[in-house]
Amino acid sequence: MGVKTKPVSIAVVGSGYVGLVAAVCFAEIGHSVVCVDNDEQKVAMLRDGGVPIHEDFLPELLARHRNQRLQFTTDLSAATQRAEAIFIAVGTPQSDSGNADLSYVDAVATQISRSIGSYKVIVEKSTVPVYTNEWIRRVVERNGTSSTNFDVASNPEFLREGTAVTDFLHPDRIVVGADSEAAADILRAIYAPLTSGDYYRSDNAVIGHRTISDPPPLLLTSTKAAELIKHASNAFLAMKISFINAVANVCEAVDANVEEVARGMGLDKRIGSQFLRAGIGYGGSCFPKDVAAFRYVAEQLSVDFGILTEVEKINEQQKRRFFNKVRSALWTFRGKRLAVLGLAFKGGTDDVRESPAFDVIRMLLSEGCTIVAFDPAATERAKLELPPGPAMQYVDDLYGAATGADALLILSDWPQFGEIDLEKLQTVLRYPIVIDGRNLYDPQQMLEHGFTYLSVGRPAMYPARERAGARVR
Ligand code: UDX
Ligand code: UDX
């Protein structure tokens, strides 16, 4: 690669959706990286050339850097000893109280502290509550490492699954929370290929919105501010989604189209058009957990942040409203066969963590429906959560799912679901009913194709033969 850079020796702990992408991208911009995970199977798979998650560009970049600038190991101690910067990217799941469970971070910090022989910067990459850097510092010191031998910095990650590699290499901003110059310098050096624009010069660079003349800014803050930036950003984006979902519900009550409303709002630069897509609510490994964790942090600090509770409430209601919409189209549920398109928490990923599709499917199963589901990438993971059986079937073909179904439900926004052959769909469905939780189709077009079409925040479409009964709930 043509990227000129001063390579930094990096260890990334955790090779999940965030850690693996970060490790691969650090190698891509010229650094020497060891990716550490305590899951021996995962490490063996990565060493053998396997790709454990579905993510655009990840297979290509893994093939490019594996055994060159990128190594995989289970040996955290050895990785710590040779690294200048150690990124912690292990999971921070939600505990029963809503608080983030930091036990993995604690365990990793303890292990790291036992292997520090020279100055290191320990960097939080996982989303963590404010004050976590203080705790990591305490843990490392308690285990006998002198405060002169390390710093703890915060470098939150803003990548979205599905577009993670592009998001990482073409970020809107890079946030570095560091309370010492030494730590700030190492992080500046790590991101220099991006902030200088050098990376975008390379012929092999992954294409995205950043260019040599428009490289990303690096924002240097205190560690506490960086921790808060991550929680506040995710909570704000979740709030935007809940807001537009509530607006969608108002639209439904007056037969207006939420997409027109969202477009009109989004053109105001102060509001912006992104994250205003109404649907069945947000899911994934971040928004639900981070809204809950941020609410918990506020509570602990005696700050009344009630809006976060409302954001969660609207998100839960949205799934139930969708379920009621299905009921309004089908009347009764027992014995009905429903085709479900999409199990992932959104299109473009195989991740099913906190997928709103599951909440909807569980409600339908409890009413006695049979579900025949198709997802381009998430089926294997979905089977672990909703095991296959007579009522929960999985197929590997979209039209196969639709064949003989009483209705088709769209639950994830995979782009290919928006390109279905509508003529063919008509012929295979038992009844031409589509209930779209992701607004992938133009309602008028669906009507012209003879479908009963219900979506979110847009007028319901009933062919003439159905219209008389449409008001009966
Ligand atoms: C990430 C972030 O780290 C989290 O804070 C953010 O909010 C969501 O995304 P993610 O990469 O999705 O988590 O987690 P996951 O895919 O579960 O990967 C975590 C990895 O860490 C796993 O491969 C796990 O085996 C590994 N791990 C966990 C360790 O190596 N050591 C541990 O002690 C615990
Ligand atoms: C999110 C943040 O976007 C990212 O910055 C952070 O690092 C991790 O969390 P991710 O969870 O991968 O990323 O997906 P995202 O694209 O943000 O979608 C989250 C959920 O919101 C999905 O269920 C998605 O379908 C839903 N969503 C998103 C909407 O319902 N409407 C929208 O307009 C946007």
Coordinates of N, CA and C and ligand atoms in Angstrom, one line a residue, residues 157-161 230 234 237 241 275-277 281-283 286-287 345-346 438, ligand 2:
E157 N -16.0 4.4 19.4 CA -16.2 4.0 18.0 C -17.6 4.3 17.5
F158 N -17.7 4.8 16.4 CA -19.1 5.2 15.9 C -19.5 4.4 14.7
L159 N -18.8 3.3 14.4 CA -19.2 2.5 13.2 C -20.6 1.9 13.4
R160 N -21.2 1.8 12.2 CA -22.5 1.0 12.2 C -22.2 -0.3 11.6
E161 N -22.9 -1.4 12.1 CA -22.7 -2.7 11.5 C -23.3 -2.7 10.1
K230 N -19.9 9.4 23.3 CA -20.4 8.2 22.8 C -21.9 7.9 23.3
N234 N -25.3 8.1 20.8 CA -26.2 7.0 20.6 C -27.6 7.2 21.1
L237 N -29.4 9.6 18.7 CA -29.8 9.0 17.5 C -31.1 8.1 17.8
I241 N -35.0 8.4 16.2 CA -35.8 7.3 15.7 C -37.2 7.2 16.4
F275 N -31.5 9.2 10.1 CA -32.1 8.6 11.3 C -33.5 9.1 11.5
L276 N -34.2 9.4 10.4 CA -35.6 9.8 10.5 C -36.4 8.8 9.7
R277 N -36.0 7.5 9.6 CA -36.8 6.5 9.0 C -37.7 5.8 10.0
G281 N -39.0 0.2 15.2 CA -38.2 0.5 16.3 C -36.8 0.1 16.1
Y282 N -35.9 0.7 16.9 CA -34.5 0.4 16.8 C -34.1 -0.9 17.6
G283 N -33.1 -1.6 17.1 CA -32.6 -2.7 17.9 C -31.1 -2.7 17.8
C286 N -26.3 -1.9 20.4 CA -25.9 -0.6 20.9 C -27.0 0.3 21.5
F287 N -28.0 0.6 20.6 CA -29.0 1.6 21.0 C -29.8 1.2 22.3
F345 N -31.2 -7.2 13.0 CA -31.8 -6.0 13.6 C -31.9 -4.9 12.6
K346 N -31.3 -5.1 11.4 CA -31.4 -4.1 10.3 C -30.8 -4.9 9.1
R438 N -40.7 -1.7 7.4 CA -39.5 -0.9 7.0 C -39.8 0.1 5.9
Ligands
UDX2 C1 -25.3 2.3 16.0 C2 -24.7 3.7 15.7 O1 -25.3 4.2 14.5 C3 -23.2 3.7 15.7 O2 -22.7 5.0 15.5 C4 -22.7 3.1 16.9 O3 -21.3 3.0 16.9 C5 -23.3 1.7 17.2 O4 -24.7 1.8 17.2 P1 -25.7 0.1 14.6 O5 -26.4 -0.4 15.9 O6 -24.8 -0.8 13.9 O7 -25.0 1.5 14.9 O8 -26.9 0.4 13.6 P2 -27.7 1.7 13.1 O9 -27.6 1.8 11.6 O10 -27.5 2.9 13.9 O11 -29.2 1.2 13.4 C6 -29.7 0.9 14.7 C7 -31.1 0.5 14.7 O12 -31.9 1.7 14.4 C8 -31.5 -0.5 13.7 O13 -32.4 -1.4 14.3 C9 -32.1 0.3 12.6 O14 -33.0 -0.5 11.8 C10 -32.8 1.4 13.3 N1 -33.0 2.6 12.6 C11 -32.0 3.3 12.1 C12 -34.3 3.0 12.3 O15 -35.3 2.4 12.7 N2 -34.5 4.2 11.6 C13 -33.5 5.0 11.2 O16 -33.7 6.0 10.6 C14 -32.1 4.5 11.4

